[in-house]
Amino acid sequence: MGIIHSFLKLSFEDKFILVKSFFLLWVIRIMLWILPFSVIQKIVGKLTAVSGESHNIPLEKLTWAVPVMSRYVPKATCLTRALAAQILLAGQNYNSNLKIGVSKNNGELEAHAWLEADDKIVLGESEVEYTPILNIGEK
């Protein structure tokens, strides 16, 4: 009952952002499961076309909601979270750049996705240094 009680105490705006994040995370998770990544890139590209200047919701609040709700989506990877956050940010006309990088750790290649806005990492920080191999949404 603690989670529901905490949710109900939030402002309408916070509830809306959390519900929207939850929905986007599920949609992205299912898309990653059934569609080729090239198709997902095209869909996300259309959804993230920024059209003007209307930052009604602070960037920090938008990027806060995605990790919170990703706990309730099975196998929500860093890529799932970054894609969902990129769509959320675009909905408020924030430009962002999703990066996918690799790192060699104990002879194994590891991949990681993170989201940048205003030349800083806003989602998916890591202690490991990753070499970017793909940028999505770079302006």
Coordinates of C-alpha atoms in Angstrom, one line a residue:
M1 CA 0.0 0.0 0.0
G2 CA 3.0 2.3 0.4
I3 CA 3.6 2.7 -3.3
I4 CA 0.0 3.5 -4.1
H5 CA -0.2 6.0 -1.1
S6 CA 3.0 7.7 -2.3
F7 CA 1.7 7.9 -5.8
L8 CA -1.6 9.4 -4.7
K9 CA 0.2 12.1 -2.8
L10 CA 2.1 13.4 -5.9
S11 CA 1.0 16.4 -7.9
F12 CA -1.1 15.8 -11.0
E13 CA 1.9 16.7 -13.2
D14 CA 4.1 14.1 -11.5
K15 CA 1.4 11.4 -11.7
F16 CA 1.0 12.3 -15.4
I17 CA 4.7 12.1 -16.1
L18 CA 5.1 8.8 -14.2
V19 CA 2.1 7.2 -16.0
K20 CA 3.4 8.4 -19.4
S21 CA 6.9 7.1 -18.6
F22 CA 5.4 3.7 -17.6
F23 CA 3.4 3.5 -20.8
L24 CA 6.4 4.5 -23.0
L25 CA 8.7 2.1 -21.3
W26 CA 6.3 -0.8 -22.0
V27 CA 5.8 0.2 -25.6
I28 CA 9.6 0.6 -26.2
R29 CA 10.3 -2.7 -24.4
I30 CA 7.8 -4.6 -26.6
M31 CA 9.1 -2.8 -29.8
L32 CA 12.7 -3.9 -28.9
W33 CA 11.5 -7.4 -28.5
I34 CA 9.6 -7.7 -31.8
L35 CA 11.0 -5.1 -34.3
P36 CA 14.4 -4.6 -35.9
F37 CA 16.3 -1.7 -34.4
S38 CA 16.4 0.1 -37.7
V39 CA 12.6 0.3 -37.7
I40 CA 12.6 1.5 -34.1
Q41 CA 15.1 4.2 -35.0
K42 CA 12.7 5.5 -37.7
I43 CA 9.7 5.4 -35.4
V44 CA 11.6 7.2 -32.6
G45 CA 13.0 9.7 -35.1
K46 CA 9.4 10.7 -36.1
L47 CA 8.3 10.9 -32.5
T48 CA 11.2 13.0 -31.4
A49 CA 11.0 15.7 -34.0
V50 CA 11.2 18.9 -31.9
S51 CA 9.0 21.7 -33.2
G52 CA 9.4 24.7 -31.0
E53 CA 10.1 26.3 -27.6
S54 CA 7.8 25.1 -24.9
H55 CA 9.6 23.6 -21.9
N56 CA 6.6 23.5 -19.6
I57 CA 8.1 20.6 -17.6
P58 CA 11.7 20.8 -16.3
L59 CA 14.1 18.4 -17.9
E60 CA 15.1 17.0 -14.5
K61 CA 11.6 16.0 -13.7
L62 CA 11.2 14.2 -17.0
T63 CA 14.4 12.3 -16.6
W64 CA 13.5 11.4 -13.0
A65 CA 10.4 9.6 -14.0
V66 CA 11.9 7.1 -16.4
P67 CA 14.3 5.3 -13.9
V68 CA 11.5 5.3 -11.3
M69 CA 9.0 3.6 -13.5
S70 CA 11.6 1.3 -15.2
R71 CA 11.6 -0.7 -12.0
Y72 CA 8.1 -1.9 -12.9
V73 CA 8.9 -3.0 -16.4
P74 CA 10.7 -6.4 -16.7
K75 CA 14.1 -6.2 -18.5
A76 CA 13.9 -2.5 -19.1
T77 CA 17.5 -2.0 -20.2
C78 CA 19.5 1.2 -20.5
L79 CA 18.4 1.3 -24.1
T80 CA 14.7 1.0 -23.2
R81 CA 15.1 3.8 -20.6
A82 CA 17.1 6.1 -23.0
L83 CA 14.6 5.7 -25.8
A84 CA 11.6 6.4 -23.6
A85 CA 13.3 9.4 -22.0
Q86 CA 14.2 10.8 -25.5
I87 CA 10.5 10.6 -26.5
L88 CA 9.4 12.3 -23.2
L89 CA 11.9 15.1 -23.7
A90 CA 10.9 15.6 -27.3
G91 CA 7.3 16.0 -26.1
Q92 CA 8.4 19.1 -24.2
N93 CA 10.6 20.3 -27.1
Y94 CA 13.9 19.4 -25.6
N95 CA 16.7 18.4 -28.0
S96 CA 18.5 15.3 -26.9
N97 CA 21.0 12.9 -28.3
L98 CA 20.8 9.2 -27.5
K99 CA 24.3 7.5 -27.5
I100 CA 25.1 3.9 -27.7
G101 CA 28.6 3.0 -26.7
V102 CA 30.9 0.0 -26.1
S103 CA 33.6 -0.8 -23.5
K104 CA 35.9 -3.7 -23.2
N105 CA 35.8 -5.2 -19.7
N106 CA 37.8 -8.3 -18.9
G107 CA 38.0 -9.2 -22.5
E108 CA 34.2 -8.9 -23.0
L109 CA 32.5 -6.2 -25.0
E110 CA 29.8 -4.4 -23.0
A111 CA 27.2 -2.0 -24.5
H112 CA 25.5 0.9 -22.8
A113 CA 23.0 3.5 -23.9
W114 CA 22.7 7.0 -22.4
L115 CA 20.9 10.2 -23.1
E116 CA 22.5 13.7 -23.4
A117 CA 20.8 17.1 -23.5
D118 CA 22.6 20.4 -23.4
D119 CA 25.9 18.6 -23.8
K120 CA 25.6 16.7 -20.5
I121 CA 24.4 13.2 -19.6
V122 CA 20.8 13.4 -18.3
L123 CA 20.1 9.7 -18.1
G124 CA 22.3 6.6 -17.9
E125 CA 25.5 7.8 -16.3
S126 CA 28.1 5.1 -15.8
E127 CA 31.4 4.9 -14.0
V128 CA 32.8 2.9 -17.0
E129 CA 34.0 4.9 -20.0
Y130 CA 32.2 3.9 -23.1
T131 CA 33.2 4.6 -26.7
P132 CA 30.2 6.0 -28.6
I133 CA 29.4 4.0 -31.8
L134 CA 26.0 5.4 -32.6
N135 CA 24.2 8.7 -32.1
I136 CA 20.5 9.0 -32.4
G137 CA 18.9 12.4 -32.5
E138 CA 22.0 14.4 -32.9
K139 CA 21.2 17.9 -34.0

